[in-house]
Coordinates of C-alpha atoms in Angstrom, one line a residue:
Chain F
M27 CA -1.9 -189.7 56.8
K28 CA -1.0 -186.4 55.8
K29 CA -0.3 -185.4 59.4
Y30 CA 2.5 -187.9 59.3
L31 CA 3.7 -187.5 55.7
W32 CA 7.0 -185.6 56.9
A33 CA 7.6 -188.1 59.5
I34 CA 7.3 -191.1 56.9
L35 CA 9.3 -189.4 54.4
Y36 CA 12.0 -188.3 56.8
G37 CA 12.1 -191.7 58.5
I38 CA 12.7 -193.3 54.9
I39 CA 15.3 -191.0 54.0
L40 CA 17.2 -191.5 57.7
T41 CA 16.9 -195.1 57.4
A42 CA 18.3 -195.3 53.9
F43 CA 21.2 -193.0 54.8
T44 CA 21.9 -195.2 57.8
L45 CA 21.9 -198.3 55.7
Y46 CA 24.1 -196.7 53.2
V47 CA 26.7 -195.8 56.1
L48 CA 26.5 -199.3 57.3
M49 CA 27.1 -200.7 53.9
D50 CA 29.9 -198.3 53.2
T51 CA 31.6 -199.1 56.4
F52 CA 31.3 -202.8 56.5
V53 CA 30.2 -204.2 53.0
I54 CA 31.0 -202.2 49.9
T55 CA 34.2 -203.3 48.4
R56 CA 36.6 -200.6 47.1
V57 CA 39.9 -201.4 45.3
Y58 CA 42.1 -198.4 45.4
Q59 CA 45.2 -200.0 44.0
T60 CA 46.3 -203.5 42.9
V61 CA 49.7 -204.8 44.1
P62 CA 51.7 -205.7 40.9
S63 CA 51.8 -209.5 40.4
D64 CA 55.2 -211.1 39.7
D65 CA 54.4 -211.3 36.0
E66 CA 54.2 -207.5 36.0
V67 CA 57.6 -207.1 37.6
S68 CA 60.4 -206.1 35.3
V69 CA 62.1 -208.8 33.4
T70 CA 65.4 -208.0 34.5
E71 CA 64.6 -208.6 38.1
S72 CA 64.7 -212.5 37.0
R73 CA 61.6 -213.5 39.0
G74 CA 62.1 -217.0 37.7
S75 CA 65.2 -217.7 39.5
D76 CA 63.8 -216.5 42.8
D77 CA 61.1 -218.9 42.4
M78 CA 63.5 -221.6 41.5
E79 CA 65.4 -220.5 44.6
A80 CA 62.4 -220.7 46.8
D81 CA 61.5 -224.4 45.3
V82 CA 64.9 -225.6 46.1
E83 CA 65.0 -224.3 49.6
K84 CA 61.8 -225.5 50.4
N85 CA 62.6 -229.0 49.0
T86 CA 65.7 -229.2 51.1
A87 CA 63.8 -227.9 54.3
V88 CA 63.8 -229.9 57.3
I89 CA 60.1 -229.6 58.6
T90 CA 58.5 -231.1 61.7
E91 CA 55.2 -230.3 63.5
N92 CA 56.6 -227.3 65.0
S93 CA 59.7 -226.3 63.2
Y94 CA 61.1 -225.6 59.8
D95 CA 64.6 -224.9 58.6
D96 CA 66.1 -224.7 55.1
G97 CA 69.3 -222.8 55.8
N98 CA 67.9 -219.4 55.1
I99 CA 64.8 -219.5 57.1
S100 CA 64.7 -221.0 60.5
I101 CA 61.4 -221.1 62.6
T102 CA 60.5 -222.9 65.7
I103 CA 57.0 -222.8 67.3
T104 CA 56.7 -223.0 70.9
E105 CA 53.2 -223.3 72.6
Y106 CA 53.0 -221.6 76.2
R107 CA 50.3 -221.4 78.8
E108 CA 50.3 -218.2 81.0
N109 CA 47.4 -216.3 82.3
N110 CA 45.1 -218.9 81.7
T111 CA 45.6 -218.5 77.9
E112 CA 47.3 -220.6 75.0
I113 CA 50.0 -218.8 73.5
Y114 CA 51.8 -219.7 70.4
A115 CA 55.2 -218.0 69.9
A116 CA 57.2 -218.5 66.6
D117 CA 60.7 -217.9 67.0
I118 CA 62.3 -217.0 63.5
Q119 CA 65.7 -216.4 62.2
V120 CA 66.6 -215.4 58.5
T121 CA 69.7 -214.9 56.6
S122 CA 68.0 -211.9 54.9
A123 CA 65.3 -209.4 55.8
E124 CA 63.7 -209.9 52.4
Y125 CA 62.0 -213.0 54.0
L126 CA 60.0 -210.8 56.1
K127 CA 57.2 -209.7 54.1
T128 CA 53.6 -208.5 53.9
A129 CA 50.7 -209.2 51.9
F130 CA 47.2 -207.6 51.2
A131 CA 43.9 -209.6 50.8
S132 CA 43.5 -210.6 47.2
S133 CA 46.5 -208.6 46.5
A134 CA 44.7 -205.5 46.4
Y135 CA 44.8 -202.2 48.6
G136 CA 41.3 -200.9 49.3
K137 CA 38.2 -201.0 51.6
N138 CA 36.3 -204.0 52.7
I139 CA 38.6 -206.3 51.0
T140 CA 39.3 -209.3 53.2
Q141 CA 40.4 -212.7 53.3
N142 CA 41.3 -215.2 55.9
T143 CA 45.0 -215.0 57.0
S144 CA 45.2 -218.7 55.9
E145 CA 44.1 -217.9 52.3
I146 CA 46.3 -214.8 52.1
A147 CA 49.3 -216.9 53.4
E148 CA 48.6 -219.7 50.8
N149 CA 48.2 -217.2 47.9
N150 CA 51.6 -215.9 48.8
S151 CA 53.3 -219.3 49.6
A152 CA 53.9 -218.2 53.2
I153 CA 55.7 -220.5 55.5
L154 CA 54.6 -218.7 58.6
A155 CA 52.0 -215.9 58.8
I156 CA 50.2 -213.7 61.1
N157 CA 47.3 -211.3 60.7
G158 CA 48.6 -207.8 60.1
D159 CA 47.3 -204.4 61.4
Y160 CA 43.9 -204.6 59.6
Y161 CA 44.5 -201.2 57.8
G162 CA 41.2 -201.6 55.9
S163 CA 39.3 -200.8 59.0
Q164 CA 40.9 -197.6 59.4
E165 CA 40.4 -194.3 57.1
N166 CA 43.8 -192.9 58.5
G167 CA 47.2 -194.2 59.3
Y168 CA 50.3 -195.1 57.2
V169 CA 50.1 -197.8 54.8
L170 CA 53.3 -199.0 53.5
R171 CA 54.0 -202.4 52.3
G172 CA 56.9 -204.1 50.1
G173 CA 58.4 -200.5 49.8
V174 CA 55.3 -199.1 48.3
L175 CA 53.4 -196.3 50.0
Y176 CA 49.5 -196.6 49.7
R177 CA 48.3 -194.2 52.4
E178 CA 50.2 -191.3 54.2
T179 CA 47.4 -189.5 56.1
A180 CA 48.7 -189.3 59.6
S181 CA 46.7 -190.4 62.7
S182 CA 47.0 -188.2 65.8
G183 CA 48.9 -190.1 68.6
Q184 CA 49.2 -193.3 66.5
E185 CA 52.2 -195.3 67.2
D186 CA 53.5 -197.5 64.2
L187 CA 56.1 -200.1 63.9
V188 CA 58.5 -199.4 60.9
I189 CA 60.4 -202.5 59.4
Y190 CA 63.4 -201.1 57.5
Q191 CA 65.1 -202.6 54.5
D192 CA 67.8 -204.1 56.8
G193 CA 65.2 -205.7 58.8
S194 CA 65.5 -203.5 61.8
F195 CA 62.5 -202.2 63.9
E196 CA 61.5 -198.8 65.1
I197 CA 58.4 -197.7 66.9
I198 CA 57.5 -194.2 65.7
D199 CA 54.7 -191.8 66.2
E200 CA 52.9 -190.7 62.9
T201 CA 52.7 -187.0 64.1
S202 CA 56.3 -186.8 64.2
I203 CA 57.4 -188.0 60.9
S204 CA 55.9 -188.2 57.5
A205 CA 55.4 -191.6 55.7
Q206 CA 57.3 -190.3 52.9
Q207 CA 60.3 -189.5 55.1
L208 CA 60.2 -193.0 56.6
L209 CA 60.2 -194.3 52.9
D210 CA 63.1 -192.1 52.0
D211 CA 64.8 -193.4 55.2
G212 CA 64.7 -197.0 54.0
A213 CA 61.3 -198.2 55.5
Q214 CA 60.2 -201.4 53.8
Q215 CA 56.9 -201.9 55.8
I216 CA 54.9 -199.8 58.3
L217 CA 52.1 -201.4 60.3
S218 CA 49.7 -199.1 61.9
F219 CA 47.8 -200.5 65.0
G220 CA 49.7 -200.4 68.0
P221 CA 50.3 -199.6 70.7
G222 CA 54.1 -200.3 71.0
L223 CA 54.5 -202.9 73.7
V224 CA 58.4 -203.2 74.3
K225 CA 61.0 -200.6 73.4
D226 CA 64.5 -201.1 74.2
G227 CA 63.9 -204.2 76.2
Q228 CA 61.5 -202.2 78.6
I229 CA 57.9 -202.6 78.7
A230 CA 56.2 -199.6 77.2
V231 CA 52.6 -200.2 78.0
T232 CA 50.8 -199.1 81.2
E233 CA 48.8 -201.3 83.0
D234 CA 45.6 -199.3 81.8
E235 CA 46.7 -199.0 78.1
E236 CA 43.9 -199.4 75.7
V237 CA 43.3 -200.7 72.0
G238 CA 40.3 -199.2 70.9
K239 CA 39.0 -198.9 74.5
A240 CA 39.7 -202.7 75.2
K241 CA 41.8 -203.0 78.1
T242 CA 40.7 -206.4 78.9
S243 CA 41.7 -210.1 78.1
N244 CA 41.5 -210.9 74.5
P245 CA 43.1 -213.0 71.6
R246 CA 46.1 -211.0 70.6
T247 CA 48.7 -210.8 67.9
A248 CA 52.2 -209.4 68.3
I249 CA 55.5 -209.0 66.4
G250 CA 59.0 -208.3 68.0
I251 CA 62.7 -208.2 67.2
I252 CA 65.1 -210.0 69.6
N253 CA 68.3 -209.1 67.5
E254 CA 69.7 -208.8 64.1
L255 CA 67.3 -210.9 61.8
H256 CA 66.0 -212.5 64.8
Y257 CA 62.2 -212.1 65.0
L258 CA 59.2 -213.3 67.2
F259 CA 55.6 -213.6 66.1
V260 CA 53.2 -214.3 69.0
V261 CA 49.4 -215.2 68.9
S262 CA 47.3 -215.7 71.7
D263 CA 44.0 -217.3 72.1
G264 CA 41.0 -215.8 73.9
R265 CA 37.4 -215.4 74.7
T266 CA 36.9 -219.2 75.4
D267 CA 36.8 -221.1 78.4
E268 CA 39.9 -222.6 77.8
S269 CA 41.7 -219.4 77.0
E270 CA 40.9 -216.1 78.8
G271 CA 43.0 -214.1 76.6
L272 CA 45.8 -211.4 77.6
T273 CA 45.6 -207.7 78.3
L274 CA 48.0 -205.8 76.5
Y275 CA 50.2 -205.5 79.8
E276 CA 50.4 -209.3 80.1
L277 CA 51.2 -209.5 76.2
A278 CA 54.0 -206.9 76.6
Q279 CA 55.4 -209.1 79.7
F280 CA 55.3 -212.2 77.8
M281 CA 57.2 -210.6 74.8
Q282 CA 59.6 -209.2 77.1
S283 CA 60.2 -212.5 78.8
L284 CA 61.3 -213.9 75.5
G285 CA 64.0 -211.3 75.3
V286 CA 62.5 -209.0 72.6
E287 CA 64.2 -205.5 72.3
T288 CA 61.2 -204.0 70.5
A289 CA 57.6 -205.6 70.4
Y290 CA 54.4 -204.0 68.8
N291 CA 50.8 -205.0 69.1
L292 CA 48.7 -205.9 66.0
D293 CA 45.1 -206.3 65.3
G294 CA 43.8 -208.8 68.1
G295 CA 40.2 -210.3 68.9
G296 CA 38.7 -212.5 66.1
S297 CA 41.6 -211.4 63.7
S298 CA 44.3 -213.0 65.9
T299 CA 45.6 -216.0 63.6
M300 CA 48.9 -217.9 63.2
Y301 CA 49.4 -220.0 60.1
F302 CA 52.4 -222.5 59.9
N303 CA 53.2 -224.9 57.1
G304 CA 49.9 -225.0 55.6
E305 CA 47.6 -224.8 59.0
V306 CA 46.3 -222.5 61.3
I307 CA 47.7 -223.5 64.7
N308 CA 45.8 -221.3 67.0
N309 CA 42.1 -221.1 68.0
P310 CA 40.7 -218.0 66.3
T311 CA 37.5 -216.8 67.5
T312 CA 35.3 -213.7 67.3
N313 CA 32.7 -214.4 70.0
G314 CA 34.2 -217.4 71.8
N315 CA 31.3 -219.6 70.5
S316 CA 32.8 -221.1 67.3
I317 CA 36.5 -221.5 66.4
K318 CA 37.1 -220.1 62.9
E319 CA 39.0 -217.4 61.2
R320 CA 37.9 -214.0 60.5
G321 CA 38.7 -212.2 57.3
V322 CA 41.4 -209.6 57.6
S323 CA 42.8 -207.0 55.0
D324 CA 46.4 -208.0 55.5
I325 CA 49.1 -210.4 57.0
V326 CA 52.9 -210.3 58.0
Y327 CA 54.7 -213.5 56.9
I328 CA 57.9 -215.4 56.4
G329 CA 58.5 -216.7 52.9
Y330 CA 60.2 -216.4 49.7
Chain Y
M17 CA -6.3 -167.9 74.2
Y18 CA -9.0 -169.9 75.8
I19 CA -8.6 -172.3 78.8
S20 CA -9.2 -175.2 76.7
D21 CA -6.5 -174.3 74.4
I22 CA -4.2 -174.4 77.3
D23 CA -5.4 -177.7 78.3
T24 CA -5.0 -179.2 74.8
N25 CA -1.5 -177.8 74.5
T26 CA -0.5 -179.2 77.9
K27 CA -1.9 -182.5 76.8
R28 CA -0.2 -182.4 73.4
A29 CA 3.2 -181.6 75.2
A30 CA 2.8 -184.0 77.9
K31 CA 2.2 -186.8 75.2
T32 CA 5.2 -185.7 73.2
A33 CA 7.3 -185.6 76.4
L34 CA 6.2 -189.4 77.0
V35 CA 6.9 -190.5 73.5
Y36 CA 10.6 -188.9 74.0
L37 CA 10.9 -190.5 77.3
L38 CA 10.0 -194.0 75.8
V39 CA 12.5 -193.4 73.0
S40 CA 15.3 -192.4 75.5
L41 CA 14.6 -195.6 77.3
F42 CA 14.7 -197.5 74.2
C43 CA 18.2 -196.0 73.3
A44 CA 19.4 -196.6 76.9
L45 CA 18.4 -200.3 76.8
F46 CA 19.7 -200.7 73.2
G47 CA 23.1 -199.2 74.3
A48 CA 23.2 -201.5 77.4
V49 CA 22.7 -204.6 75.5
Y50 CA 25.0 -203.7 72.8
E51 CA 27.6 -203.0 75.2
L52 CA 26.8 -206.4 76.9
Y53 CA 28.1 -208.1 73.5
S54 CA 30.9 -206.0 72.6
H55 CA 33.6 -207.8 74.4
E56 CA 33.9 -205.0 76.9
V57 CA 34.8 -202.4 74.5
Y58 CA 33.0 -199.3 75.6
S59 CA 31.8 -196.4 73.5
F60 CA 30.6 -193.0 75.1
Y61 CA 28.4 -192.6 71.8
M62 CA 26.7 -195.8 72.4
I63 CA 26.2 -195.3 76.1
Y64 CA 25.0 -191.8 76.2
A65 CA 22.8 -191.7 72.9
F66 CA 19.6 -191.6 75.0
A67 CA 20.7 -188.1 76.1
F68 CA 19.7 -186.5 72.8
P69 CA 15.9 -187.6 73.1
L70 CA 15.9 -187.2 76.8
A71 CA 17.4 -183.6 77.0
G72 CA 16.2 -182.5 73.5
G73 CA 12.7 -184.0 73.7
T74 CA 11.4 -185.0 77.0
M75 CA 12.8 -182.1 78.9
P76 CA 11.8 -179.1 76.7
F77 CA 8.2 -180.6 76.2
L78 CA 7.8 -181.4 79.7
V79 CA 8.6 -177.7 80.3
I80 CA 6.2 -176.7 77.6
S81 CA 3.3 -178.8 79.3
L82 CA 3.9 -177.5 82.9
T83 CA 4.1 -173.8 81.6
R84 CA 1.4 -171.7 80.0
V85 CA 3.3 -171.0 76.6
R86 CA 1.8 -168.3 74.6
R87 CA 1.9 -170.3 71.3
Y88 CA 2.4 -174.0 70.8
P89 CA 5.1 -174.8 68.4
N90 CA 3.4 -175.1 64.9
S91 CA 3.9 -178.1 62.9
L92 CA 6.7 -176.9 60.6
S93 CA 8.8 -176.1 63.8
R94 CA 7.8 -179.5 65.6
N95 CA 8.8 -181.4 62.1
L96 CA 12.1 -179.6 62.0
Y97 CA 12.8 -180.1 65.6
H98 CA 11.9 -183.9 66.0
S99 CA 13.9 -184.4 62.6
G100 CA 16.8 -182.8 64.2
I101 CA 16.6 -184.9 67.4
A102 CA 16.2 -188.1 65.3
A103 CA 19.3 -187.2 63.2
L104 CA 21.3 -186.6 66.4
T105 CA 20.2 -189.7 68.0
V106 CA 20.5 -192.1 65.2
G107 CA 24.0 -190.5 64.4
C108 CA 25.1 -191.0 68.1
I109 CA 24.2 -194.9 68.0
I110 CA 25.9 -195.5 64.6
C111 CA 29.0 -193.7 65.7
G112 CA 28.9 -196.1 68.8
V113 CA 28.5 -199.2 66.5
L114 CA 31.5 -198.0 64.4
D115 CA 33.4 -197.0 67.6
I116 CA 33.0 -200.5 69.2
Y117 CA 34.0 -202.2 65.9
G118 CA 37.1 -199.9 65.9
T119 CA 36.5 -198.2 62.7
T120 CA 35.6 -194.8 61.4
N121 CA 33.7 -193.4 58.4
M122 CA 33.8 -189.5 57.3
I123 CA 30.3 -189.5 56.2
V124 CA 28.7 -190.0 59.7
I125 CA 29.5 -186.0 60.1
W126 CA 26.4 -185.6 58.0
Y127 CA 24.1 -186.8 61.1
W128 CA 25.7 -184.0 63.0
I129 CA 25.4 -181.3 60.5
I130 CA 21.9 -182.2 59.5
G131 CA 20.7 -182.9 63.1
I132 CA 22.0 -179.6 64.4
A133 CA 20.8 -177.6 61.4
L134 CA 17.0 -179.0 61.6
F135 CA 17.3 -178.8 65.4
F136 CA 18.1 -174.9 65.2
A137 CA 15.6 -174.4 62.4
G138 CA 12.9 -175.9 64.5
V139 CA 13.9 -173.6 67.4
I140 CA 14.1 -170.6 65.1
V141 CA 10.8 -171.3 63.2
Y142 CA 9.2 -171.4 66.7
F143 CA 10.6 -168.2 68.0
L144 CA 9.6 -166.5 64.8
S145 CA 6.1 -167.6 65.0
L146 CA 6.2 -166.1 68.5
V147 CA 7.4 -162.9 67.4
L148 CA 5.3 -162.7 64.3
G149 CA 2.4 -163.7 66.3
N150 CA 2.7 -161.1 68.7
K151 CA 3.3 -158.5 66.0
K152 CA 0.0 -159.5 64.3
S153 CA -1.9 -158.9 67.6

């Protein structure tokens, strides 16, 4: 027994450390910052009238199974079938960039804070929502949401999508510009996943492009801009018999075919979810066996 | 040294080499199965984790069993060395798990730091024992 004492003790320590690493990576929740709620926002910003505006607009909205129009926000959902995959494209036109928003799970910025896309969408009264960049699974990469900078550590070779206050899109490399500079230049949101799919109307991914070493067919989520205040949210199914999924190149081709000027890849796989008018309209799946949402750390949505 | 000592050492080393070989095979198999279910996301950490017990364990102890080493590594050097290889192997697999998931965690660096430190500590203690052993005789 004494002969194996070192081995036993060391084995216990190594196992305990490994369990801690796994818990810290996947389980232990850490809230670094909470997003100020509407009540905490300055009184002079008259949130009350914004809420009323939202209610009025929604009450007068024309809503069908695959469209929404209230004069400020117009959304049309079209289903496509390409590359043996169901693809859901939401064409969005808004009168103001303020209706293109992002939100965190549980309204908090941190680690291992996740909720289903539909839950986050409901909590934020979203009309249309897609999963975001899952910032929570990364230790680096810019996190800028709603004009607030949460993380400014750059990741080398990381391409981000910047959404400016005027609603315009730009794809940048984190190593070439700081998050603070982008904020100073008028950035409202930064999404950090990538890669960029379409730039200036041209496909920007090679046929071998990888996202986390996955260059194969998977469920995908992408966001694009067609022209001023005219956007495209796209989610594809995948990993099932019914839907194979898309490679990044196929996703880029699809975005380009719908006329986007700039398109950007967001978190895919089990995260890919599109929520519209209170329902998840795609078939999210992690392993292809069961259709169900996966918790994500953030969403991009259209709402008031 | 007696011939019987050499035989004992040969057997001990061969046994250790065999154990490390089995560990390498386990790591290779684990990596293969994990990759099978990873939606074609591949990680070099997961695929090549078996290299640590193979190159760091099987091969050196195979060499020891086939050659007539002056002195078999003492228990302290062996404990340090095996601990180092264990940390490096486990660290490599855990890095593979994180890599395939698509995330990172800075604290995995401790696997590499501790693993390399214990590995070299084991080697140094062994060579010191050779040097000091020579001086005594």
